[in-house]
Amino acid sequence: MVSAFIERWCPETHTFHMPFGECIVTLQDMAFQLGLLVDGNTDSGCLVEFEIFIEGGRPSWEWFQELFGELPPPNKVKQMTVYFTWFHERFRVLPADATEDTVCICARTYIMMLLSTQLFGDKSANRVHIWWLSFVANLDDMGSYIWGTATLAWLYRCMCRVKLSSYHLLSFRWAAYLPPNDRKEQRFIHYRVALDRLSARDARKH
């Protein structure tokens, strides 16, 4: 289904070209569908200035150990990311006698996983980037950031990147066609036809 929508994505306007007109994901969708703030403190700093915590500021992994009480083993780390499984195995269950520090660590874990795998997911789908450390360091401020705006911007960015890469994939398939070995192509065609038949009235129902 996502592939069928990607096919209709227009990077120039950030809209889906539908049979009944242009369709777009808005800030209102972020607020009402996901319950995320769209007006408040900006939350882009960690993405553009994270290198200061590596080169000119506090060593990133030293900071990580301070916030989570320990470091993941080397086989659970890849560059500046930690495998989701380590967080899940290590902090999945909150002990009955948990201290306030332990509760904060578990809260940071949940937020880091939520940000990396749900709101700002990437193609790895199984790793958590540590550039979120600057936000989970102070849990009291988490609710003041405009996560809705950032999530929408990230969605637009990912849609554009996938759309542009699909052009190259299409060229490759024309050059050396490889027949599909499963039912993915059939499902894709099914969703494409469903979108082709979608009317403005149908869209309003959903």
Tab-separated table of C-alpha atoms in Angstrom:
chain	number	residue	atom	x	y	z
A	1	MET	CA	0.000	0.000	0.000
A	2	VAL	CA	2.815	2.390	0.871
A	3	SER	CA	4.462	1.679	-2.492
A	4	ALA	CA	1.227	2.528	-4.280
A	5	PHE	CA	1.043	5.852	-2.438
A	6	ILE	CA	4.732	6.551	-3.122
A	7	GLU	CA	3.985	6.160	-6.828
A	8	ARG	CA	1.588	9.114	-6.522
A	9	TRP	CA	3.905	11.313	-4.430
A	10	CYS	CA	5.038	14.570	-6.018
A	11	PRO	CA	8.320	15.836	-4.451
A	12	GLU	CA	7.862	19.343	-5.863
A	13	THR	CA	4.585	19.960	-4.014
A	14	HIS	CA	4.787	17.347	-1.224
A	15	THR	CA	1.367	16.030	-2.197
A	16	PHE	CA	-0.196	12.789	-3.436
A	17	HIS	CA	-1.668	13.086	-6.928
A	18	MET	CA	-5.050	11.377	-6.638
A	19	PRO	CA	-7.821	10.923	-9.244
A	20	PHE	CA	-9.922	13.601	-7.532
A	21	GLY	CA	-7.090	16.077	-6.935
A	22	GLU	CA	-4.116	16.643	-4.650
A	23	CYS	CA	-3.996	15.060	-1.196
A	24	ILE	CA	-1.557	15.940	1.582
A	25	VAL	CA	-0.600	14.991	5.130
A	26	THR	CA	-0.896	18.128	7.257
A	27	LEU	CA	0.131	19.451	10.652
A	28	GLN	CA	-3.481	19.022	11.688
A	29	ASP	CA	-3.116	15.283	11.016
A	30	MET	CA	-0.063	15.212	13.279
A	31	ALA	CA	-2.017	16.925	16.049
A	32	PHE	CA	-5.289	15.002	15.788
A	33	GLN	CA	-4.132	11.574	14.595
A	34	LEU	CA	-0.935	11.262	16.628
A	35	GLY	CA	-1.571	13.778	19.407
A	36	LEU	CA	1.742	15.558	18.767
A	37	LEU	CA	2.493	19.229	19.361
A	38	VAL	CA	2.869	21.435	16.292
A	39	ASP	CA	3.575	24.666	18.174
A	40	GLY	CA	6.259	24.995	20.840
A	41	ASN	CA	10.023	24.589	21.233
A	42	THR	CA	12.025	23.496	18.208
A	43	ASP	CA	13.554	20.018	18.357
A	44	SER	CA	16.024	20.072	15.460
A	45	GLY	CA	19.178	20.765	17.455
A	46	CYS	CA	20.234	17.175	17.981
A	47	LEU	CA	20.130	16.447	14.258
A	48	VAL	CA	22.304	19.348	13.130
A	49	GLU	CA	24.597	19.799	16.146
A	50	PHE	CA	25.031	16.270	17.462
A	51	GLU	CA	28.684	16.257	16.375
A	52	ILE	CA	29.528	18.681	19.187
A	53	PHE	CA	28.842	15.890	21.657
A	54	ILE	CA	31.406	13.751	19.839
A	55	GLU	CA	34.204	16.193	19.010
A	56	GLY	CA	33.992	19.379	21.023
A	57	GLY	CA	31.736	18.472	23.920
A	58	ARG	CA	31.041	15.548	26.185
A	59	PRO	CA	31.979	12.167	24.615
A	60	SER	CA	28.725	10.686	23.352
A	61	TRP	CA	29.130	7.201	24.788
A	62	GLU	CA	30.221	8.609	28.146
A	63	TRP	CA	26.992	10.602	28.134
A	64	PHE	CA	25.048	7.501	27.138
A	65	GLN	CA	26.459	5.557	30.096
A	66	GLU	CA	25.577	8.391	32.445
A	67	LEU	CA	21.941	8.430	31.265
A	68	PHE	CA	21.370	4.662	31.037
A	69	GLY	CA	23.685	3.380	33.763
A	70	GLU	CA	25.694	1.136	31.436
A	71	LEU	CA	26.976	0.690	27.908
A	72	PRO	CA	25.662	-1.890	25.415
A	73	PRO	CA	28.115	-4.630	24.398
A	74	PRO	CA	30.102	-4.012	21.179
A	75	ASN	CA	28.012	-6.504	19.193
A	76	LYS	CA	24.901	-4.422	19.950
A	77	VAL	CA	26.395	-1.196	18.580
A	78	LYS	CA	26.749	-0.057	14.968
A	79	GLN	CA	28.388	3.330	14.482
A	80	MET	CA	26.190	5.780	16.435
A	81	THR	CA	23.232	3.429	16.853
A	82	VAL	CA	22.259	0.710	19.329
A	83	TYR	CA	20.264	-2.329	18.303
A	84	PHE	CA	16.652	-2.245	19.428
A	85	THR	CA	17.001	-5.733	20.936
A	86	TRP	CA	19.471	-4.535	23.584
A	87	PHE	CA	17.091	-1.862	24.879
A	88	HIS	CA	14.200	-4.311	24.804
A	89	GLU	CA	16.050	-7.113	26.601
A	90	ARG	CA	17.723	-4.875	29.163
A	91	PHE	CA	14.899	-2.495	30.126
A	92	ARG	CA	11.709	-4.265	29.074
A	93	VAL	CA	10.487	-4.941	32.613
A	94	LEU	CA	10.425	-2.312	35.337
A	95	PRO	CA	11.403	-3.931	38.680
A	96	ALA	CA	8.839	-3.782	41.468
A	97	ASP	CA	11.379	-2.068	43.732
A	98	ALA	CA	12.578	0.346	41.035
A	99	THR	CA	14.181	3.557	42.227
A	100	GLU	CA	13.461	6.938	40.676
A	101	ASP	CA	16.691	6.669	38.688
A	102	THR	CA	15.613	3.290	37.283
A	103	VAL	CA	12.201	4.677	36.307
A	104	CYS	CA	13.920	7.540	34.470
A	105	ILE	CA	16.183	5.103	32.621
A	106	CYS	CA	13.194	3.022	31.499
A	107	ALA	CA	11.367	6.184	30.429
A	108	ARG	CA	14.394	7.278	28.382
A	109	THR	CA	14.542	3.832	26.806
A	110	TYR	CA	10.886	3.917	25.790
A	111	ILE	CA	11.179	7.433	24.349
A	112	MET	CA	14.383	6.625	22.439
A	113	MET	CA	12.759	3.552	20.876
A	114	LEU	CA	9.563	5.454	20.083
A	115	LEU	CA	11.450	8.245	18.353
A	116	SER	CA	13.793	6.009	16.362
A	117	THR	CA	11.375	3.282	15.308
A	118	GLN	CA	7.994	5.035	15.059
A	119	LEU	CA	8.164	8.799	14.551
A	120	PHE	CA	11.571	9.023	12.870
A	121	GLY	CA	12.107	5.526	11.551
A	122	ASP	CA	14.620	4.726	8.829
A	123	LYS	CA	15.356	1.755	6.631
A	124	SER	CA	17.346	-0.041	9.343
A	125	ALA	CA	14.094	-0.598	11.283
A	126	ASN	CA	15.983	-2.234	14.156
A	127	ARG	CA	18.384	0.352	15.563
A	128	VAL	CA	18.085	3.353	17.869
A	129	HIS	CA	20.205	6.417	17.074
A	130	ILE	CA	21.874	8.057	20.055
A	131	TRP	CA	21.435	11.586	18.697
A	132	TRP	CA	18.271	11.684	20.839
A	133	LEU	CA	20.384	11.823	24.015
A	134	SER	CA	20.121	15.601	24.233
A	135	PHE	CA	16.337	15.300	24.579
A	136	VAL	CA	15.972	12.363	26.964
A	137	ALA	CA	18.608	13.903	29.223
A	138	ASN	CA	15.879	16.198	30.580
A	139	LEU	CA	12.577	14.343	30.640
A	140	ASP	CA	10.673	17.336	32.005
A	141	ASP	CA	11.153	19.185	28.698
A	142	MET	CA	10.062	16.343	26.404
A	143	GLY	CA	6.448	17.489	26.247
A	144	SER	CA	7.304	21.017	25.136
A	145	TYR	CA	8.906	20.153	21.799
A	146	ILE	CA	7.030	20.369	18.489
A	147	TRP	CA	7.332	16.686	17.656
A	148	GLY	CA	4.412	16.904	15.227
A	149	THR	CA	6.172	19.422	12.998
A	150	ALA	CA	9.435	17.487	13.070
A	151	THR	CA	7.667	14.186	12.322
A	152	LEU	CA	5.863	15.687	9.331
A	153	ALA	CA	9.102	17.155	7.969
A	154	TRP	CA	10.793	13.766	8.390
A	155	LEU	CA	7.899	12.055	6.577
A	156	TYR	CA	8.164	14.470	3.647
A	157	ARG	CA	11.923	13.938	3.498
A	158	CYS	CA	11.601	10.146	3.471
A	159	MET	CA	8.822	10.188	0.865
A	160	CYS	CA	10.930	12.355	-1.443
A	161	ARG	CA	14.005	10.170	-1.023
A	162	VAL	CA	12.064	6.983	-1.729
A	163	LYS	CA	10.355	8.570	-4.735
A	164	LEU	CA	13.672	9.647	-6.230
A	165	SER	CA	15.253	6.252	-5.591
A	166	SER	CA	12.264	4.538	-7.216
A	167	TYR	CA	13.153	6.279	-10.489
A	168	HIS	CA	16.528	4.506	-10.461
A	169	LEU	CA	14.894	1.197	-9.554
A	170	LEU	CA	12.459	1.530	-12.458
A	171	SER	CA	15.353	2.140	-14.864
A	172	PHE	CA	17.156	-0.933	-13.545
A	173	ARG	CA	14.108	-3.143	-13.975
A	174	TRP	CA	13.727	-2.030	-17.579
A	175	ALA	CA	17.402	-2.807	-18.224
A	176	ALA	CA	17.329	-6.271	-16.640
A	177	TYR	CA	13.820	-7.440	-15.787
A	178	LEU	CA	13.595	-9.870	-12.898
A	179	PRO	CA	10.210	-11.601	-12.507
A	180	PRO	CA	8.798	-11.424	-8.960
A	181	ASN	CA	9.007	-14.586	-6.894
A	182	ASP	CA	6.145	-13.792	-4.514
A	183	ARG	CA	2.799	-11.996	-4.460
A	184	LYS	CA	4.153	-8.525	-3.720
A	185	GLU	CA	3.616	-7.397	-7.300
A	186	GLN	CA	-0.001	-8.593	-7.241
A	187	ARG	CA	-0.698	-6.772	-3.981
A	188	PHE	CA	0.897	-3.615	-5.355
A	189	ILE	CA	-1.316	-3.744	-8.461
A	190	HIS	CA	-4.380	-4.316	-6.268
A	191	TYR	CA	-3.681	-1.163	-4.223
A	192	ARG	CA	-2.811	0.832	-7.333
A	193	VAL	CA	-6.181	-0.024	-8.889
A	194	ALA	CA	-7.958	0.782	-5.602
A	195	LEU	CA	-6.361	4.237	-5.554
A	196	ASP	CA	-7.210	4.778	-9.227
A	197	ARG	CA	-10.863	4.153	-8.417
A	198	LEU	CA	-10.906	6.334	-5.310
A	199	SER	CA	-13.287	9.274	-5.462
A	200	ALA	CA	-13.430	12.441	-3.372
A	201	ARG	CA	-16.510	11.037	-1.622
A	202	ASP	CA	-14.629	7.856	-0.708
A	203	ALA	CA	-11.723	9.884	0.642
A	204	ARG	CA	-14.036	11.945	2.880
A	205	LYS	CA	-15.441	8.737	4.372
A	206	HIS	CA	-11.968	7.724	5.524
